[in-house]
PDB file of C-alpha atoms in Angstrom:
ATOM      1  CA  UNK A   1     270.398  57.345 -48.322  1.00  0.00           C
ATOM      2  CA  UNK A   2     266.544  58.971 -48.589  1.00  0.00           C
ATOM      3  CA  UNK A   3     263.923  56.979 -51.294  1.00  0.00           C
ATOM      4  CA  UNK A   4     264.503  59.129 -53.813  1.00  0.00           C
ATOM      5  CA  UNK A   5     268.571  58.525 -54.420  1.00  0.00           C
ATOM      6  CA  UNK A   6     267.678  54.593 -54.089  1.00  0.00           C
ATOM      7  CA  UNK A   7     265.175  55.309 -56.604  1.00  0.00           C
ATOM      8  CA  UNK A   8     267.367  56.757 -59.247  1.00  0.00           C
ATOM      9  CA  UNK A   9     270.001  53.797 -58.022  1.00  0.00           C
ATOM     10  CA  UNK A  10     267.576  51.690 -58.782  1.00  0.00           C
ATOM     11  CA  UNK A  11     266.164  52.685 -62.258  1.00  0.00           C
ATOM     12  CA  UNK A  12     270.063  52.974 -63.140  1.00  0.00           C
ATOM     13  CA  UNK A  13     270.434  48.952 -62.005  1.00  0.00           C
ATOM     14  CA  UNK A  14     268.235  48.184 -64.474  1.00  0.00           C
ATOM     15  CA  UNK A  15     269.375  49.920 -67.600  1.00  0.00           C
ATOM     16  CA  UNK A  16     272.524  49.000 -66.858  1.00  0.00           C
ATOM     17  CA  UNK A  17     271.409  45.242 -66.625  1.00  0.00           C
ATOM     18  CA  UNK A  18     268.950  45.312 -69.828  1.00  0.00           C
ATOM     19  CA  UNK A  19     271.882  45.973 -71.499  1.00  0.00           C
ATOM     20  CA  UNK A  20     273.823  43.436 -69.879  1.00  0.00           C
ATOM     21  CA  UNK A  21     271.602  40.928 -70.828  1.00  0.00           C
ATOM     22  CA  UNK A  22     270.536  42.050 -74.528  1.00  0.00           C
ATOM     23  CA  UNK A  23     274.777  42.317 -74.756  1.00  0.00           C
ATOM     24  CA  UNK A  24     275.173  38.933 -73.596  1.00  0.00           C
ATOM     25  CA  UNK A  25     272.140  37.346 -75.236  1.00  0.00           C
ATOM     26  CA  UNK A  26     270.881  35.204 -72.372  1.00  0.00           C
ATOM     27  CA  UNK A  27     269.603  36.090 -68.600  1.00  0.00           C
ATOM     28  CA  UNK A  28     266.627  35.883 -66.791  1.00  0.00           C
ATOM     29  CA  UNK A  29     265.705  39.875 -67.227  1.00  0.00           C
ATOM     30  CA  UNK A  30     261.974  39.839 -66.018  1.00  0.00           C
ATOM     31  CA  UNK A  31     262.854  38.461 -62.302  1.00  0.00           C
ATOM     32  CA  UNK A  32     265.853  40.795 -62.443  1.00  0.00           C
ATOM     33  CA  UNK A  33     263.537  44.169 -62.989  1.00  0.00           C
ATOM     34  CA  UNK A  34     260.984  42.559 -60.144  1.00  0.00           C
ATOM     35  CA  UNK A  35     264.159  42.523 -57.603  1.00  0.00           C
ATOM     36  CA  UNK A  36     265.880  45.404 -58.139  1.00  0.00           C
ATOM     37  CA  UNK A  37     264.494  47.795 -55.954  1.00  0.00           C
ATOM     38  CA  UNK A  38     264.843  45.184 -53.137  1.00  0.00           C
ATOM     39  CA  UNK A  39     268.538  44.933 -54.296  1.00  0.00           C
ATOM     40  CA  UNK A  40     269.086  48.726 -54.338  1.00  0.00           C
ATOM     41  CA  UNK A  41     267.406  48.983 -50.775  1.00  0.00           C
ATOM     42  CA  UNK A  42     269.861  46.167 -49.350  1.00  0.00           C
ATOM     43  CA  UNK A  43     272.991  47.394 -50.826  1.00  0.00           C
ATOM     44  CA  UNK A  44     272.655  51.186 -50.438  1.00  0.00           C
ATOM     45  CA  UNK A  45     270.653  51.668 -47.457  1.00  0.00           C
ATOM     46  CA  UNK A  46     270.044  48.206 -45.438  1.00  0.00           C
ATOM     47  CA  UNK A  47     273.435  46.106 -45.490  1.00  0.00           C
ATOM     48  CA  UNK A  48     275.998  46.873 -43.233  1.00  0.00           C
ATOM     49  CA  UNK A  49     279.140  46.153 -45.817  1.00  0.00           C
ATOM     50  CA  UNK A  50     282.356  46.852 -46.773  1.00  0.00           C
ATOM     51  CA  UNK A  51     283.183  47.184 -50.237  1.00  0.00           C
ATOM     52  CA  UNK A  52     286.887  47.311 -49.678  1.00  0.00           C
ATOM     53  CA  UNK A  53     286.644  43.988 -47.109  1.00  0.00           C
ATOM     54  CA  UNK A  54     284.316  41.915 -48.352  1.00  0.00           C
ATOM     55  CA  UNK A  55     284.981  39.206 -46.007  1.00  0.00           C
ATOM     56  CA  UNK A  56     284.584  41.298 -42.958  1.00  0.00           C
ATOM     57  CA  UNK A  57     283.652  39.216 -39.977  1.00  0.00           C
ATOM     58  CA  UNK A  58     281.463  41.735 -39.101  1.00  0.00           C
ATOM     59  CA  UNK A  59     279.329  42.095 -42.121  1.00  0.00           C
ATOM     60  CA  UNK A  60     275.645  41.611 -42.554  1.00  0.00           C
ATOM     61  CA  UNK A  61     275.216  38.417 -45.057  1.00  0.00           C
ATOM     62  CA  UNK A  62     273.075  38.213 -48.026  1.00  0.00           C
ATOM     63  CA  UNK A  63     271.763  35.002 -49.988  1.00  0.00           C
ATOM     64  CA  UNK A  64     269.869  35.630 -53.485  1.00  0.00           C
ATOM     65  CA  UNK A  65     268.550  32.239 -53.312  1.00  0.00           C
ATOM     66  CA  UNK A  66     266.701  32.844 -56.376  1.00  0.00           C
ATOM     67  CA  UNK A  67     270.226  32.772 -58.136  1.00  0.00           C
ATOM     68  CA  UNK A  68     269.026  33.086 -61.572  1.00  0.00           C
ATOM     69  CA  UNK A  69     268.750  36.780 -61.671  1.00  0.00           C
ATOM     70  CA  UNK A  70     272.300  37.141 -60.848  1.00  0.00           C
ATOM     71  CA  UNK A  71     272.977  39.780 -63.529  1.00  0.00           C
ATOM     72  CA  UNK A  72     270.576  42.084 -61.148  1.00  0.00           C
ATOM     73  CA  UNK A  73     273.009  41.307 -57.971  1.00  0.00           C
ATOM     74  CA  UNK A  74     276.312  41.787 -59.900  1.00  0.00           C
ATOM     75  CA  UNK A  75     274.933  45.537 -61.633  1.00  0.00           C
ATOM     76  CA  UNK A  76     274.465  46.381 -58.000  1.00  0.00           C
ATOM     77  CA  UNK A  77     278.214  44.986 -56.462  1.00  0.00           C
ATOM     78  CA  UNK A  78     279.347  46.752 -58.983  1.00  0.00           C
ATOM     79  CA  UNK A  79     277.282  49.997 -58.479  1.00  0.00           C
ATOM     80  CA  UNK A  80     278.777  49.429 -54.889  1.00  0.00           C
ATOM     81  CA  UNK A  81     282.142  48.678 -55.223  1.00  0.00           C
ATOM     82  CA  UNK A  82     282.562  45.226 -54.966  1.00  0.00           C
ATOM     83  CA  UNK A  83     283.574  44.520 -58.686  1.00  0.00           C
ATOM     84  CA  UNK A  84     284.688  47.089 -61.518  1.00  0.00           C
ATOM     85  CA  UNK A  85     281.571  48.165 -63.271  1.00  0.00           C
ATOM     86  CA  UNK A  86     283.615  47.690 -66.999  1.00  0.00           C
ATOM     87  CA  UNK A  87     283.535  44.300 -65.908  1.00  0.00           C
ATOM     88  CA  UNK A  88     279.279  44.001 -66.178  1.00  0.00           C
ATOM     89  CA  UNK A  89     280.166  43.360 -70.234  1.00  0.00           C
ATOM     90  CA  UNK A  90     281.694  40.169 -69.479  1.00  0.00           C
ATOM     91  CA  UNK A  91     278.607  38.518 -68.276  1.00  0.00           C
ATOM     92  CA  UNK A  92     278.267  35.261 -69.291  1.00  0.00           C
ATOM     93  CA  UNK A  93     281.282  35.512 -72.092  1.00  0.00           C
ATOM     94  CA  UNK A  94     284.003  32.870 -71.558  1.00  0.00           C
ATOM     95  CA  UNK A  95     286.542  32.656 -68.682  1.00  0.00           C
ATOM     96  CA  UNK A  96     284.199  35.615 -67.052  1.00  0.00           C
ATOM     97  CA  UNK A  97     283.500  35.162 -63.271  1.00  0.00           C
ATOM     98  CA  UNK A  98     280.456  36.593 -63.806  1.00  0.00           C
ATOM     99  CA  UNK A  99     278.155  33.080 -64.682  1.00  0.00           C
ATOM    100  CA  UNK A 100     274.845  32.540 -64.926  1.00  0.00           C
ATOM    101  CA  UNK A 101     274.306  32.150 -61.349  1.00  0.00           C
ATOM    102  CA  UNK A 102     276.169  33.267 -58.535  1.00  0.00           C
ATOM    103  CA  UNK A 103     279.684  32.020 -57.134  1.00  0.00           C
ATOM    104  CA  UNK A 104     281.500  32.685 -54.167  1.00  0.00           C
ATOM    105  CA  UNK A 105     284.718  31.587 -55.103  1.00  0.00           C
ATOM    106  CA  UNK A 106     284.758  34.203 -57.854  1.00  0.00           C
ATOM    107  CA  UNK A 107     282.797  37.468 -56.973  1.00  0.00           C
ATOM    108  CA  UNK A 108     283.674  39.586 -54.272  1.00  0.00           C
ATOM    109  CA  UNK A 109     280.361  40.167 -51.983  1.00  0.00           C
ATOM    110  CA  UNK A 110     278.525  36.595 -53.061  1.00  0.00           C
ATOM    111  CA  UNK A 111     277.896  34.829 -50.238  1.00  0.00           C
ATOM    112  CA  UNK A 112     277.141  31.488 -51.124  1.00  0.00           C
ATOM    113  CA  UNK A 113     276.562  29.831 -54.601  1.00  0.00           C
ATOM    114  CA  UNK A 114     272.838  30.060 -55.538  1.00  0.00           C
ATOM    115  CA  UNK A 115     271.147  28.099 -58.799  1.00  0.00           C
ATOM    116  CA  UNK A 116     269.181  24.804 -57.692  1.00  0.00           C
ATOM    117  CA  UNK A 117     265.942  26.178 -55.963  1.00  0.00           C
ATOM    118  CA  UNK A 118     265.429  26.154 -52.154  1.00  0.00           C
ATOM    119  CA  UNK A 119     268.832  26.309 -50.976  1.00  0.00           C
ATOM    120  CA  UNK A 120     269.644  29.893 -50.347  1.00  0.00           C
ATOM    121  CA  UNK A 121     266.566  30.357 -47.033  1.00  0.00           C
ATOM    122  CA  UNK A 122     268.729  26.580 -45.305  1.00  0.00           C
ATOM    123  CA  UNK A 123     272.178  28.043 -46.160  1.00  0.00           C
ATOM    124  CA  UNK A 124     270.765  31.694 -44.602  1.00  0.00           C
ATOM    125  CA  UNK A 125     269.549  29.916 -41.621  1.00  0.00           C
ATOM    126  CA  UNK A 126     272.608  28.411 -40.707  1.00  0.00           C
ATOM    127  CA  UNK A 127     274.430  31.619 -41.056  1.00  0.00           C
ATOM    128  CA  UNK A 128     271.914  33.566 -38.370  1.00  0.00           C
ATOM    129  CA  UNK A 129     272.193  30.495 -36.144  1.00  0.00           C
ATOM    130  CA  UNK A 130     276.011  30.671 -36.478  1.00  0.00           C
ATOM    131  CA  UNK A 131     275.700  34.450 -35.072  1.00  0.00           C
ATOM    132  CA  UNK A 132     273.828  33.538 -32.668  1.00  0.00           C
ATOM    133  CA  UNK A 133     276.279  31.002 -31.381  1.00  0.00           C
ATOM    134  CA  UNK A 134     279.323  33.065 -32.038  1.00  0.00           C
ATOM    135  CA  UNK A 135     277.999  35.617 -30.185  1.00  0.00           C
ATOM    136  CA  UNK A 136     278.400  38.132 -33.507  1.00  0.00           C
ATOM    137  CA  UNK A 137     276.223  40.968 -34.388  1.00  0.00           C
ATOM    138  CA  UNK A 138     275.472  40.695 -38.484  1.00  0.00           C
ATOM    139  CA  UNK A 139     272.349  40.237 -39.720  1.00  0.00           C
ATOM    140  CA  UNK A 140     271.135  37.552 -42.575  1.00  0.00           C
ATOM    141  CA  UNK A 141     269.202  39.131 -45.548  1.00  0.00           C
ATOM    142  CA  UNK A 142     267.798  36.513 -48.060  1.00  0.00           C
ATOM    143  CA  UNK A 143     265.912  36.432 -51.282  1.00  0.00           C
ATOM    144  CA  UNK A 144     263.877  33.825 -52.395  1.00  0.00           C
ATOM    145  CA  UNK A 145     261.209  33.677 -55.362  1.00  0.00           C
ATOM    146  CA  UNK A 146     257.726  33.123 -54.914  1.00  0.00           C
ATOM    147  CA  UNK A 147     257.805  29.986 -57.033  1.00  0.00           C
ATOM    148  CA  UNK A 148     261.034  28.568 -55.411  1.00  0.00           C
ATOM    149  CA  UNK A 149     259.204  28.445 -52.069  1.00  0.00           C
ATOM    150  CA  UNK A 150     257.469  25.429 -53.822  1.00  0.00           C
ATOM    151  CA  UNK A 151     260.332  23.568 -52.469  1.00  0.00           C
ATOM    152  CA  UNK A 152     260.213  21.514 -48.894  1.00  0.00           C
ATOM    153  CA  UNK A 153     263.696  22.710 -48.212  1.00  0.00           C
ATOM    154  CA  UNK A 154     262.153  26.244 -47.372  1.00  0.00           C
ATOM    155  CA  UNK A 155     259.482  24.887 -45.017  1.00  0.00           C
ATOM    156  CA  UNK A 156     262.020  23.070 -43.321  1.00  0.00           C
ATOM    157  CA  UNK A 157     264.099  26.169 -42.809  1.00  0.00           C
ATOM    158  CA  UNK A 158     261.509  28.283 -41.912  1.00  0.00           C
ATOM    159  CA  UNK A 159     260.580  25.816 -39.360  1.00  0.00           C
ATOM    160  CA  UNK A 160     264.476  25.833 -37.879  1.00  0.00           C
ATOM    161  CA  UNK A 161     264.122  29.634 -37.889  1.00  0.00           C
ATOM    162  CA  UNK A 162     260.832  29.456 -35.544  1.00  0.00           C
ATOM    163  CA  UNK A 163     262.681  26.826 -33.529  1.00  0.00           C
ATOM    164  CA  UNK A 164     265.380  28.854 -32.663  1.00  0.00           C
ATOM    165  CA  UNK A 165     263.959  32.102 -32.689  1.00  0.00           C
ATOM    166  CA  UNK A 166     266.034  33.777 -35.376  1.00  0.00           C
ATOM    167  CA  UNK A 167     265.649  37.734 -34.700  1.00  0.00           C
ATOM    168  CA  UNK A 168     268.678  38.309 -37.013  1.00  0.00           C
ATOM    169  CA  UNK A 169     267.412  36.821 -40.281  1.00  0.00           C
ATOM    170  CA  UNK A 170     264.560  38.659 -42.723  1.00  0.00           C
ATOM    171  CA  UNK A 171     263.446  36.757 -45.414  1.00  0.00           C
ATOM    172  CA  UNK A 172     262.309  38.233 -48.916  1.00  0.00           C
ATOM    173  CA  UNK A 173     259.955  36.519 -50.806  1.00  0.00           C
ATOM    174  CA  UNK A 174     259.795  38.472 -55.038  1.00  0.00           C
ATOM    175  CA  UNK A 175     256.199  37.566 -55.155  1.00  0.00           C
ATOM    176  CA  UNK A 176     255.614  38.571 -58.877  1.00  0.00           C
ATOM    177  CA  UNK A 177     252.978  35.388 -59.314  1.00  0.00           C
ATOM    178  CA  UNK A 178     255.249  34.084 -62.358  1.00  0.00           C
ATOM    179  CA  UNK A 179     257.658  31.526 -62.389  1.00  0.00           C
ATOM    180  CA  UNK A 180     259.182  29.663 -65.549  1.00  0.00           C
ATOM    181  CA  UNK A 181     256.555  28.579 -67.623  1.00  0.00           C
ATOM    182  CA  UNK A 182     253.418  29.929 -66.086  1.00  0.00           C
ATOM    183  CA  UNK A 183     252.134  31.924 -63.234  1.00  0.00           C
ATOM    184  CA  UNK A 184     252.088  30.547 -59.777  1.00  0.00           C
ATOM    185  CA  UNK A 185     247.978  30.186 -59.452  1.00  0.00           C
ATOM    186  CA  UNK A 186     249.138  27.471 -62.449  1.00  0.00           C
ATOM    187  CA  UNK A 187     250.985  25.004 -60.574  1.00  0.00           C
ATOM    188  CA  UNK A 188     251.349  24.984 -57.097  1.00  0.00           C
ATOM    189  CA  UNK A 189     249.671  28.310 -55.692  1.00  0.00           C
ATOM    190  CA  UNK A 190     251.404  28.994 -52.451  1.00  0.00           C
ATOM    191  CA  UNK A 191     249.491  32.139 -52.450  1.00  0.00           C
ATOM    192  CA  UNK A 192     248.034  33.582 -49.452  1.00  0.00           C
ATOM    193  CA  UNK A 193     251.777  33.303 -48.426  1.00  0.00           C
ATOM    194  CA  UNK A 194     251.339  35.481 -45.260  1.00  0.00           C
ATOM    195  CA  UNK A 195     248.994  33.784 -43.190  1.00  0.00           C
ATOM    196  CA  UNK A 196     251.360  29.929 -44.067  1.00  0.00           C
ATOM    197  CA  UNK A 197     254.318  32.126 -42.618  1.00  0.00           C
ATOM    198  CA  UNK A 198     252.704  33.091 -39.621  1.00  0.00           C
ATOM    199  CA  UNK A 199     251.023  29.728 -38.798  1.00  0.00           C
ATOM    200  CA  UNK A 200     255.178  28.260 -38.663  1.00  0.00           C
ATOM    201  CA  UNK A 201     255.681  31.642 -36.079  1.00  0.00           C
ATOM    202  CA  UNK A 202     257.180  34.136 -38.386  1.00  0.00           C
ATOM    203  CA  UNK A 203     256.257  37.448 -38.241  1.00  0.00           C
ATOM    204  CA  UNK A 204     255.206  38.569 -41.453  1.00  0.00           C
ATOM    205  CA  UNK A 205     255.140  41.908 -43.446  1.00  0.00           C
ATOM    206  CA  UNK A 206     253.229  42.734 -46.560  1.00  0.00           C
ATOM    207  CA  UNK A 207     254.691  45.109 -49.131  1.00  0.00           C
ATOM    208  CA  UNK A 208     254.542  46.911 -52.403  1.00  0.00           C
ATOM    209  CA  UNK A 209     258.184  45.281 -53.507  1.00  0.00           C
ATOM    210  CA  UNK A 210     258.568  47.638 -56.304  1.00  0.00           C
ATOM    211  CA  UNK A 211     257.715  50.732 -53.456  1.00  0.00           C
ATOM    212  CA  UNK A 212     260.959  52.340 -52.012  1.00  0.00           C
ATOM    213  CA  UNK A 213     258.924  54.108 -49.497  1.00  0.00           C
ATOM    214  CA  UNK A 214     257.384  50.457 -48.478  1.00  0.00           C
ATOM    215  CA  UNK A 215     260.674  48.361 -48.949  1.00  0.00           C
ATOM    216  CA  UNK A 216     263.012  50.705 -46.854  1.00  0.00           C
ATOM    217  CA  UNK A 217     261.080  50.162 -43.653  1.00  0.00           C
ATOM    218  CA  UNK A 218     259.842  46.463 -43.914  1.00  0.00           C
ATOM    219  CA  UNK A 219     263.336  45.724 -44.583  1.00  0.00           C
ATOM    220  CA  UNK A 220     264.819  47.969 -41.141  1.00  0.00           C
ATOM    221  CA  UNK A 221     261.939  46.246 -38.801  1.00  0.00           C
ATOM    222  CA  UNK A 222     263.240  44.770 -36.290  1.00  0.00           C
ATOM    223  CA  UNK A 223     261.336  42.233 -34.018  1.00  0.00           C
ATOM    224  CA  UNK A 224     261.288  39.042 -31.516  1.00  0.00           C
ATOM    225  CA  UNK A 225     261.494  36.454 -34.559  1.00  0.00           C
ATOM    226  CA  UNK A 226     262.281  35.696 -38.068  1.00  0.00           C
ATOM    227  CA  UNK A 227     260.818  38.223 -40.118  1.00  0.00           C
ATOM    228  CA  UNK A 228     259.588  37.397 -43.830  1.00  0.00           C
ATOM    229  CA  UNK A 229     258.715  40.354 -45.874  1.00  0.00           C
ATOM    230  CA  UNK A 230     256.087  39.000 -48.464  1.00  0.00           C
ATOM    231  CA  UNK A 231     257.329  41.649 -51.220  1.00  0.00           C
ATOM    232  CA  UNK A 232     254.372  42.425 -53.933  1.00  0.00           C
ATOM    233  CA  UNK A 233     256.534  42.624 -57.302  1.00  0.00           C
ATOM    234  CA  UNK A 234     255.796  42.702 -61.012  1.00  0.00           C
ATOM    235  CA  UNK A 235     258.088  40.569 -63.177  1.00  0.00           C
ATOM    236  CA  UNK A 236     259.746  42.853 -65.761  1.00  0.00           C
ATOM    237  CA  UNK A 237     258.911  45.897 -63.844  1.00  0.00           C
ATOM    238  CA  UNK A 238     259.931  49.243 -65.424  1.00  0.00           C
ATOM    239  CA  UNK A 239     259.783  47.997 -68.795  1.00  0.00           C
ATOM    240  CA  UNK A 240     256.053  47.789 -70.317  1.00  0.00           C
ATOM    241  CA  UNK A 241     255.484  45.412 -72.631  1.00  0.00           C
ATOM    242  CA  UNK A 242     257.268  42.956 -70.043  1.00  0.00           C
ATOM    243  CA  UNK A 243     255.829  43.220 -67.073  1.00  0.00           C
ATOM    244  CA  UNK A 244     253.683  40.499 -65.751  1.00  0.00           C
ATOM    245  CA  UNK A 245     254.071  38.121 -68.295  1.00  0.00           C
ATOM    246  CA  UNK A 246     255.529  34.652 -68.385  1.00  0.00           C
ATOM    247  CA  UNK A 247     257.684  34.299 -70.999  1.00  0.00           C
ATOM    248  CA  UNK A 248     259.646  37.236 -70.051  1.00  0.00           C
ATOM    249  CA  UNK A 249     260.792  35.059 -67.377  1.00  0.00           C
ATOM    250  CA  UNK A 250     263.510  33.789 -69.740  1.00  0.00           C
ATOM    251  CA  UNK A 251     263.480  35.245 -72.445  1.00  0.00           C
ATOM    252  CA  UNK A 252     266.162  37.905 -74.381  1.00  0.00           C
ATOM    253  CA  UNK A 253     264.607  41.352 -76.101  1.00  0.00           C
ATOM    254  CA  UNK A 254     265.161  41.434 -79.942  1.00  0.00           C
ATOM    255  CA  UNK A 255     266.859  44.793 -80.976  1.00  0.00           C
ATOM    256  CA  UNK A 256     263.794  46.616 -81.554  1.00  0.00           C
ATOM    257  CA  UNK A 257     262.211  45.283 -78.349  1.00  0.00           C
ATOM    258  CA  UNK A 258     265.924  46.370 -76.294  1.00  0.00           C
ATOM    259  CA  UNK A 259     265.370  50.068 -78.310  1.00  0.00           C
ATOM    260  CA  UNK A 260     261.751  50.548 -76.802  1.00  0.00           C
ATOM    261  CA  UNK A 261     263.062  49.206 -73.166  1.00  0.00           C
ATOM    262  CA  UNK A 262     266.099  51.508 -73.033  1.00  0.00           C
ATOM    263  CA  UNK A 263     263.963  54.284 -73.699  1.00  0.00           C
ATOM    264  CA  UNK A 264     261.756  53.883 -71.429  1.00  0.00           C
ATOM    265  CA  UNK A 265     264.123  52.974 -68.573  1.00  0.00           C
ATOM    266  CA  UNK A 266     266.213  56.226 -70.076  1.00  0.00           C
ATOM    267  CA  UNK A 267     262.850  58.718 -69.844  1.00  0.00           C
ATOM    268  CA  UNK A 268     262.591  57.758 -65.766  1.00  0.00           C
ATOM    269  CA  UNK A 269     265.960  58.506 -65.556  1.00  0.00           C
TER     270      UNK A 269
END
């Protein structure tokens, strides 16, 4: 699928999720616009899956470690295939499969439960080690946010990756500078992330994360090593009076705020 098609996918994945989220009256919306793209690239260009078998042995994985912004992920298995797109207006309502964060024993297409920080990049890194050893072909996609890779868990996975020279897995990091409660440069600034990446012997791409024509490629690369694609985002992208702040992080749009985001996600449709 070219840039443009993702890009309408894309812009598509997030109306359908503001309203989602305004519906359900909880959600973590402005990490969810900063992913999409990323999401859209996986799903409908990048991932080698099966909507119809989504336990394929020989399916690529992928871990949204950042498991808060699970609305984003299940708009797009839906978009996909995996799940009936009706069922996007259960999120979060009771008996729903759909929760708050992502769960494997519910949703076709989730890998691995995601929620406590800094365990989707260790869970990832045993799956691209278990390839290796199984002798299997899929690849291991996953997501992490820029403030989640606060936690020692990562570094410790990142060095296993190095270790055992992990071709098959790509890391993402949604490096839109806010996390809950302030910006990164706030609390713990990680940032320069690329040069910390490539001193534990990742290889190490730089990207506009909201850029189609920049996520399609970083994301097909293929080299010697782990790859980590340090993914420049804006939280609440696509929607303007969201993007790049803080509280937006977790935070639900009144109706007159959800009337001026529809519209404008609506107009770039």
């Amino acid at each position: 699928m070219d840039t443009t098609k993702l890009e309408r996918i894309a812009r598509e994945i997030r109306l359908r999720d503001l309203q989602a989220v305004f519906e359900a009256g909880a959600g973590h919306i402005g990490g969810e616009m900063s992913v999409i793209d990323i999401l859209t690239a996986l799903y409908f260009r990048v991932l080698n899956v099966w909507p119809d078998q989504p336990k394929h042995s020989g399916r690529d994985r992928f871990v949204l470690s950042k498991g808060h912004t699970a609305c984003a992920l299940y708009v797009t298995l839906a978009k996909r295939g995996f799940i009936p797109e009706e069922e996007i207006s259960t999120f979060l309502q009771p008996h729903s499969r759909l929760n708050g964060h992502p769960n494997c024993n519910k949703v076709p297409g989730v890998e691995t439960n995601t929620g406590p920080l800094g365990h989707g990049l260790p869970v990832a890194v045993g799956m691209a080690k278990a390839a290796k050893l199984s002798g299997a072909g899929y690849r291991t996609y996953v997501v992490t946010g820029d403030g989640e890779m606060q936690e020692g868990s990562n570094w410790e996975a990142i060095m296993a990756a190095a270790q055992f020279k992990l071709d098959n897995l790509t890391l993402i990091i949604d490096h839109n500078r806010f996390q809950q409660g302030a910006a990164l440069a706030e609390t713990n600034d990680l940032a320069p992330l690329r040069p910390k990446l490539e001193a534990f012997g990742w290889e190490v791409t730089e990207i506009d994360g909201n850029s189609m024509g920049e996520i399609v490629p970083a994301l097909e690369h293929r080299g010697l090593g782990p790859h980590c694609i340090v993914a420049h985002t804006n939280k609440g992208h696509g929607i303007s009076f969201m993007q790049d702040r803080v509280e937006w992080h977790h935070k639900v749009p009144n109706r007159e705020q959800y009337e001026i985001a529809l519209a404008e996600l609506s107009e770039a449709l």
